[in-house]
Amino acid sequence: MAQADTDIAGTTRIAANVSDEVAIEIHNMNKWYGTFHVLRDIDLTVQRGERIVIAGPSGSGKSTLIRCINALEEHQKGKITVDGTVLSSDLKNVDRIRSEVGMVFQHFNLFPHLTILENCTLAPIWVRKIPKREAEEIAMHFLTKVKIPEQALKYPGQLSGGQQQRVAIARSLCMRPRIMLFDEPTSALDPEMIKEVLDTMVSLAEDGMTMLCVTHEMGFARQVANRVIFMDQGQIVEQNEPEEFFNNPKSERTKLFLSQILGH
Amino acid sequence: MSGTPKVAYVRSDMLPEAPPPPGQAGPIKWLRENLFAGWFNSAMTILAIYVVWSVLSGTLPWVFNGIWDAGSLTECREIRNARGLDSAACWAVVNERWLQMLFGFYPTDDPLLARLFYADELAAAGGAEMVFGGGFNATQQVAFISAMKDEISNAAIFFFGYWRPLLALALLVPAIAPVLYSNLPRSLLIFSLIYPFVAFFLLWGGSVWLPTLVALGLLATIMAGRYAAAFVGSLGGFFVSLIVFLAIFMNPLGVVGIDGLFPLLPQLNGELTDAIPLGLPFIASQNFGGFMLAIIIGTSGIVLSLPLGIALALGRQSSMPLIKWVCVSFIEVIRGVPLIVWLFTASTLLNYFLPPGTEFDLLLRVIIMVTLFASAYLAEVVRGGLAALPKGQYEAADSLGLDYWKSMRLIILPQALKISIPGIVNTFIGLFKDTTLVVFIGLRDPLGLTNAIRATSEWNGIYWELYIFVGALFFMFCFFMSRYSMYLERRLRTDHR
């Protein structure tokens, strides 16, 4: 179980429960869109149980980086190993990795023609081959965890943005992933709804989930992350523990970025 | 009052709901907003009422003063003049010929009619064995039948003489209902699968063993593939079912010159028919006609073109260049040439490409052509639906680990097809009405039959009544399809936009 301590800023930090096991290893990875070099020489090792926040200006390649991890985007050079499996163009590998890695999108991407419950049970039933009744039990467990079990029979269109994003998190969790990727999960939400989604993510962190989050929520980064990565122009510019990162940034680019997003 | 604005304000009680002012709700508001908003709008309303009234006052008397009981157009005119009417429709032609308009020259079940409604005369003539079993020569038989049909009412002939196409149509309802309405039990779908064979047997007749064996052969093909797939994988299963299919329906050894061993189907069919001769009198496709023909071609075309259209739409989006290229050329070629050209191809040119001596039913050829034509249109309609889906839906399906076929079947197609419903039904309605084009290749569709009816001396010169009847029949079916599509759209509306 994670213990809590208090850092200088006064927020309650969740202590990491990092193991020696490697969850994701990215080695010298490069990606191009046509001739545009989006990701340059990315090296990143994520231990199991680690919580990493990736920050940076728009267009810096942070979303592309995490989309490469579950092969939504193809990389052209270098090597990505997820959960011991090397990402290649082999479809079997890709589907296997995708079923082990949960992903939460900026625009939720729930399936509008299915109820909340069906959204959550679809992949367990068709990919994991779990019996329907059991899949529904798992789904209700995670819907309770994200605090919306009473919405199970509604359609996504009937829910608020914050509720939809929590359903999206539950939908990913129903596949019992070992790693969760978050691609700006709160950017499309009203301020009032951001908190409910962040609370869900914090409780996920407390359970020891390996998490990679692209987000601009610096409060969340301070509270949850055990590493913050700053990216610019397709490269990792700086990475550090959150306390050091926010209080004592080394690079000029990081300083400028932090002054802009924390300045008001 | 003081000049400084008062900034601080706190509402102490919330206002209750109040009714709108008089004249701002209900029918008066509707009339004023929709019919009499301003002088131009009012003038247009009055003009529109005048136009509608003058059209209806011209046509309705013609329709409702129509003459139903007459033997010819001349007789109709005499009755009209005797009644002192300016104009009156001559519905008598419909009254007399509606069976022909519905069924063309599809033969009636005369022995059944004779036993049911003409029993005394049948006995007097020497019994069914004598009249229909070879005792009478052709001339005597025709005389007997036409005398019988003069005696029996059209309604009786409709229900009992044409029981085969009627039963096929009646069974179409339970066969199609579980497909159209998802709240019916899924087990009814088994009948939907059996129905094509039942309908074939009822409409064309012949030995009962042919459709039964074809159905069992297809079942064996699928089952063998499934059973084998458990041991040798899905690709191996596919090859096993291919081999079973070839053995039953084709002659795989024909290429090496061994004939007579395969295919199994005709041999089994011959032996079973000899042993247990069960069946109905065979009726050739040339005798099919009338509205029945439109329904047969239309229904088969609709049922077959939807899966083909979906496959083409997916193929066109494929990342594999060869598949994409084949689909694109198919769609563009089929769609770029008028249907009537394809129908002529089916009726004449196709024979040049088939091996000499191949008997290939004209109706079947027409159904294939209509299906291909409609599927090219459907493919583009479905592609529109696929393109309208946000990229996030594909990504979400991918990120959950669903493979291509599962994500298409469970996520993408249900949504894309829902978006495309108006376009799909539009194509279906077009296909159904286009079946009248078969008149040009010599099939007797309802419009072709109007020409045949006009060619008789009694009804020479009658146009409106026949075309209105044909139009009303087509309208009935197309209107049902349109309503059903609206019901479907309402029921599938889950996005709550």
PDB file of N, CA, C and O in Angstrom, chain A residues 141-175:
ATOM      1  N   HIS A 141     -18.009  -3.654 -11.007  1.00  0.00           N
ATOM      2  CA  HIS A 141     -16.986  -3.395  -9.996  1.00  0.00           C
ATOM      3  C   HIS A 141     -16.233  -2.104 -10.322  1.00  0.00           C
ATOM      4  O   HIS A 141     -16.073  -1.235  -9.467  1.00  0.00           O
ATOM      5  N   PHE A 142     -15.815  -1.980 -11.591  1.00  0.00           N
ATOM      6  CA  PHE A 142     -15.022  -0.796 -11.937  1.00  0.00           C
ATOM      7  C   PHE A 142     -15.893   0.451 -12.073  1.00  0.00           C
ATOM      8  O   PHE A 142     -15.427   1.550 -11.795  1.00  0.00           O
ATOM      9  N   LEU A 143     -17.159   0.278 -12.493  1.00  0.00           N
ATOM     10  CA  LEU A 143     -18.047   1.450 -12.537  1.00  0.00           C
ATOM     11  C   LEU A 143     -18.297   1.958 -11.125  1.00  0.00           C
ATOM     12  O   LEU A 143     -18.427   3.165 -10.904  1.00  0.00           O
ATOM     13  N   THR A 144     -18.357   1.047 -10.153  1.00  0.00           N
ATOM     14  CA  THR A 144     -18.497   1.471  -8.765  1.00  0.00           C
ATOM     15  C   THR A 144     -17.236   2.195  -8.319  1.00  0.00           C
ATOM     16  O   THR A 144     -17.288   3.196  -7.611  1.00  0.00           O
ATOM     17  N   LYS A 145     -16.095   1.687  -8.786  1.00  0.00           N
ATOM     18  CA  LYS A 145     -14.827   2.305  -8.412  1.00  0.00           C
ATOM     19  C   LYS A 145     -14.737   3.743  -8.939  1.00  0.00           C
ATOM     20  O   LYS A 145     -14.231   4.622  -8.254  1.00  0.00           O
ATOM     21  N   VAL A 146     -15.253   3.987 -10.145  1.00  0.00           N
ATOM     22  CA  VAL A 146     -15.222   5.359 -10.652  1.00  0.00           C
ATOM     23  C   VAL A 146     -16.491   6.122 -10.250  1.00  0.00           C
ATOM     24  O   VAL A 146     -16.773   7.198 -10.756  1.00  0.00           O
ATOM     25  N   LYS A 147     -17.282   5.513  -9.387  1.00  0.00           N
ATOM     26  CA  LYS A 147     -18.421   6.151  -8.710  1.00  0.00           C
ATOM     27  C   LYS A 147     -19.604   6.477  -9.630  1.00  0.00           C
ATOM     28  O   LYS A 147     -20.294   7.484  -9.432  1.00  0.00           O
ATOM     29  N   ILE A 148     -19.859   5.663 -10.662  1.00  0.00           N
ATOM     30  CA  ILE A 148     -21.086   5.868 -11.444  1.00  0.00           C
ATOM     31  C   ILE A 148     -21.787   4.550 -11.772  1.00  0.00           C
ATOM     32  O   ILE A 148     -22.219   4.334 -12.898  1.00  0.00           O
ATOM     33  N   PRO A 149     -21.953   3.665 -10.785  1.00  0.00           N
ATOM     34  CA  PRO A 149     -22.640   2.405 -11.115  1.00  0.00           C
ATOM     35  C   PRO A 149     -24.091   2.632 -11.532  1.00  0.00           C
ATOM     36  O   PRO A 149     -24.642   1.850 -12.298  1.00  0.00           O
ATOM     37  N   GLU A 150     -24.700   3.718 -11.061  1.00  0.00           N
ATOM     38  CA  GLU A 150     -26.127   3.942 -11.341  1.00  0.00           C
ATOM     39  C   GLU A 150     -26.376   4.341 -12.793  1.00  0.00           C
ATOM     40  O   GLU A 150     -27.507   4.320 -13.259  1.00  0.00           O
ATOM     41  N   GLN A 151     -25.296   4.674 -13.552  1.00  0.00           N
ATOM     42  CA  GLN A 151     -25.479   5.091 -14.947  1.00  0.00           C
ATOM     43  C   GLN A 151     -25.318   3.926 -15.925  1.00  0.00           C
ATOM     44  O   GLN A 151     -25.334   4.139 -17.135  1.00  0.00           O
ATOM     45  N   ALA A 152     -25.157   2.712 -15.397  1.00  0.00           N
ATOM     46  CA  ALA A 152     -24.725   1.587 -16.239  1.00  0.00           C
ATOM     47  C   ALA A 152     -25.607   1.357 -17.460  1.00  0.00           C
ATOM     48  O   ALA A 152     -25.131   0.946 -18.504  1.00  0.00           O
ATOM     49  N   LEU A 153     -26.901   1.620 -17.349  1.00  0.00           N
ATOM     50  CA  LEU A 153     -27.792   1.283 -18.461  1.00  0.00           C
ATOM     51  C   LEU A 153     -28.093   2.472 -19.356  1.00  0.00           C
ATOM     52  O   LEU A 153     -28.878   2.376 -20.288  1.00  0.00           O
ATOM     53  N   LYS A 154     -27.450   3.613 -19.075  1.00  0.00           N
ATOM     54  CA  LYS A 154     -27.648   4.775 -19.945  1.00  0.00           C
ATOM     55  C   LYS A 154     -26.696   4.716 -21.130  1.00  0.00           C
ATOM     56  O   LYS A 154     -25.782   3.897 -21.172  1.00  0.00           O
ATOM     57  N   TYR A 155     -26.917   5.620 -22.077  1.00  0.00           N
ATOM     58  CA  TYR A 155     -26.011   5.719 -23.222  1.00  0.00           C
ATOM     59  C   TYR A 155     -25.031   6.866 -22.978  1.00  0.00           C
ATOM     60  O   TYR A 155     -25.357   7.825 -22.259  1.00  0.00           O
ATOM     61  N   PRO A 156     -23.833   6.784 -23.585  1.00  0.00           N
ATOM     62  CA  PRO A 156     -22.816   7.820 -23.340  1.00  0.00           C
ATOM     63  C   PRO A 156     -23.346   9.233 -23.547  1.00  0.00           C
ATOM     64  O   PRO A 156     -22.992  10.138 -22.800  1.00  0.00           O
ATOM     65  N   GLY A 157     -24.210   9.432 -24.586  1.00  0.00           N
ATOM     66  CA  GLY A 157     -24.729  10.765 -24.866  1.00  0.00           C
ATOM     67  C   GLY A 157     -25.530  11.378 -23.726  1.00  0.00           C
ATOM     68  O   GLY A 157     -25.773  12.584 -23.718  1.00  0.00           O
ATOM     69  N   GLN A 158     -25.970  10.549 -22.777  1.00  0.00           N
ATOM     70  CA  GLN A 158     -26.788  11.074 -21.676  1.00  0.00           C
ATOM     71  C   GLN A 158     -25.949  11.500 -20.479  1.00  0.00           C
ATOM     72  O   GLN A 158     -26.489  11.978 -19.490  1.00  0.00           O
ATOM     73  N   LEU A 159     -24.621  11.300 -20.579  1.00  0.00           N
ATOM     74  CA  LEU A 159     -23.755  11.597 -19.436  1.00  0.00           C
ATOM     75  C   LEU A 159     -22.988  12.898 -19.654  1.00  0.00           C
ATOM     76  O   LEU A 159     -22.789  13.327 -20.786  1.00  0.00           O
ATOM     77  N   SER A 160     -22.549  13.501 -18.531  1.00  0.00           N
ATOM     78  CA  SER A 160     -21.723  14.707 -18.648  1.00  0.00           C
ATOM     79  C   SER A 160     -20.315  14.306 -19.073  1.00  0.00           C
ATOM     80  O   SER A 160     -19.948  13.133 -19.042  1.00  0.00           O
ATOM     81  N   GLY A 161     -19.530  15.289 -19.472  1.00  0.00           N
ATOM     82  CA  GLY A 161     -18.175  15.017 -19.937  1.00  0.00           C
ATOM     83  C   GLY A 161     -17.339  14.294 -18.893  1.00  0.00           C
ATOM     84  O   GLY A 161     -16.653  13.313 -19.197  1.00  0.00           O
ATOM     85  N   GLY A 162     -17.415  14.764 -17.644  1.00  0.00           N
ATOM     86  CA  GLY A 162     -16.627  14.149 -16.580  1.00  0.00           C
ATOM     87  C   GLY A 162     -17.036  12.699 -16.362  1.00  0.00           C
ATOM     88  O   GLY A 162     -16.183  11.814 -16.200  1.00  0.00           O
ATOM     89  N   GLN A 163     -18.360  12.467 -16.385  1.00  0.00           N
ATOM     90  CA  GLN A 163     -18.841  11.092 -16.217  1.00  0.00           C
ATOM     91  C   GLN A 163     -18.375  10.206 -17.365  1.00  0.00           C
ATOM     92  O   GLN A 163     -17.955   9.068 -17.159  1.00  0.00           O
ATOM     93  N   GLN A 164     -18.433  10.774 -18.607  1.00  0.00           N
ATOM     94  CA  GLN A 164     -17.999   9.976 -19.763  1.00  0.00           C
ATOM     95  C   GLN A 164     -16.538   9.589 -19.635  1.00  0.00           C
ATOM     96  O   GLN A 164     -16.157   8.465 -19.929  1.00  0.00           O
ATOM     97  N   GLN A 165     -15.712  10.535 -19.159  1.00  0.00           N
ATOM     98  CA  GLN A 165     -14.296  10.224 -19.053  1.00  0.00           C
ATOM     99  C   GLN A 165     -14.058   9.170 -17.978  1.00  0.00           C
ATOM    100  O   GLN A 165     -13.204   8.307 -18.136  1.00  0.00           O
ATOM    101  N   ARG A 166     -14.865   9.201 -16.909  1.00  0.00           N
ATOM    102  CA  ARG A 166     -14.700   8.170 -15.882  1.00  0.00           C
ATOM    103  C   ARG A 166     -15.126   6.811 -16.420  1.00  0.00           C
ATOM    104  O   ARG A 166     -14.518   5.789 -16.105  1.00  0.00           O
ATOM    105  N   VAL A 167     -16.188   6.803 -17.271  1.00  0.00           N
ATOM    106  CA  VAL A 167     -16.580   5.547 -17.915  1.00  0.00           C
ATOM    107  C   VAL A 167     -15.435   5.038 -18.786  1.00  0.00           C
ATOM    108  O   VAL A 167     -15.117   3.847 -18.790  1.00  0.00           O
ATOM    109  N   ALA A 168     -14.795   5.972 -19.506  1.00  0.00           N
ATOM    110  CA  ALA A 168     -13.697   5.562 -20.384  1.00  0.00           C
ATOM    111  C   ALA A 168     -12.580   4.920 -19.576  1.00  0.00           C
ATOM    112  O   ALA A 168     -11.977   3.928 -20.002  1.00  0.00           O
ATOM    113  N   ILE A 169     -12.330   5.477 -18.376  1.00  0.00           N
ATOM    114  CA  ILE A 169     -11.296   4.882 -17.520  1.00  0.00           C
ATOM    115  C   ILE A 169     -11.731   3.485 -17.074  1.00  0.00           C
ATOM    116  O   ILE A 169     -10.978   2.515 -17.153  1.00  0.00           O
ATOM    117  N   ALA A 170     -13.007   3.374 -16.661  1.00  0.00           N
ATOM    118  CA  ALA A 170     -13.520   2.069 -16.230  1.00  0.00           C
ATOM    119  C   ALA A 170     -13.457   1.060 -17.375  1.00  0.00           C
ATOM    120  O   ALA A 170     -13.105  -0.101 -17.180  1.00  0.00           O
ATOM    121  N   ARG A 171     -13.801   1.520 -18.595  1.00  0.00           N
ATOM    122  CA  ARG A 171     -13.773   0.621 -19.754  1.00  0.00           C
ATOM    123  C   ARG A 171     -12.372   0.035 -19.957  1.00  0.00           C
ATOM    124  O   ARG A 171     -12.218  -1.155 -20.224  1.00  0.00           O
ATOM    125  N   SER A 172     -11.352   0.899 -19.789  1.00  0.00           N
ATOM    126  CA  SER A 172      -9.984   0.400 -19.926  1.00  0.00           C
ATOM    127  C   SER A 172      -9.643  -0.577 -18.808  1.00  0.00           C
ATOM    128  O   SER A 172      -9.015  -1.602 -19.036  1.00  0.00           O
ATOM    129  N   LEU A 173     -10.089  -0.236 -17.581  1.00  0.00           N
ATOM    130  CA  LEU A 173      -9.724  -1.070 -16.434  1.00  0.00           C
ATOM    131  C   LEU A 173     -10.339  -2.456 -16.528  1.00  0.00           C
ATOM    132  O   LEU A 173      -9.787  -3.427 -16.008  1.00  0.00           O
ATOM    133  N   CYS A 174     -11.504  -2.563 -17.201  1.00  0.00           N
ATOM    134  CA  CYS A 174     -12.178  -3.853 -17.317  1.00  0.00           C
ATOM    135  C   CYS A 174     -11.317  -4.885 -18.035  1.00  0.00           C
ATOM    136  O   CYS A 174     -11.541  -6.085 -17.910  1.00  0.00           O
ATOM    137  N   MET A 175     -10.351  -4.426 -18.823  1.00  0.00           N
ATOM    138  CA  MET A 175      -9.449  -5.361 -19.498  1.00  0.00           C
ATOM    139  C   MET A 175      -8.309  -5.764 -18.573  1.00  0.00           C
ATOM    140  O   MET A 175      -7.397  -6.478 -18.985  1.00  0.00           O
TER     141      MET A 175
END
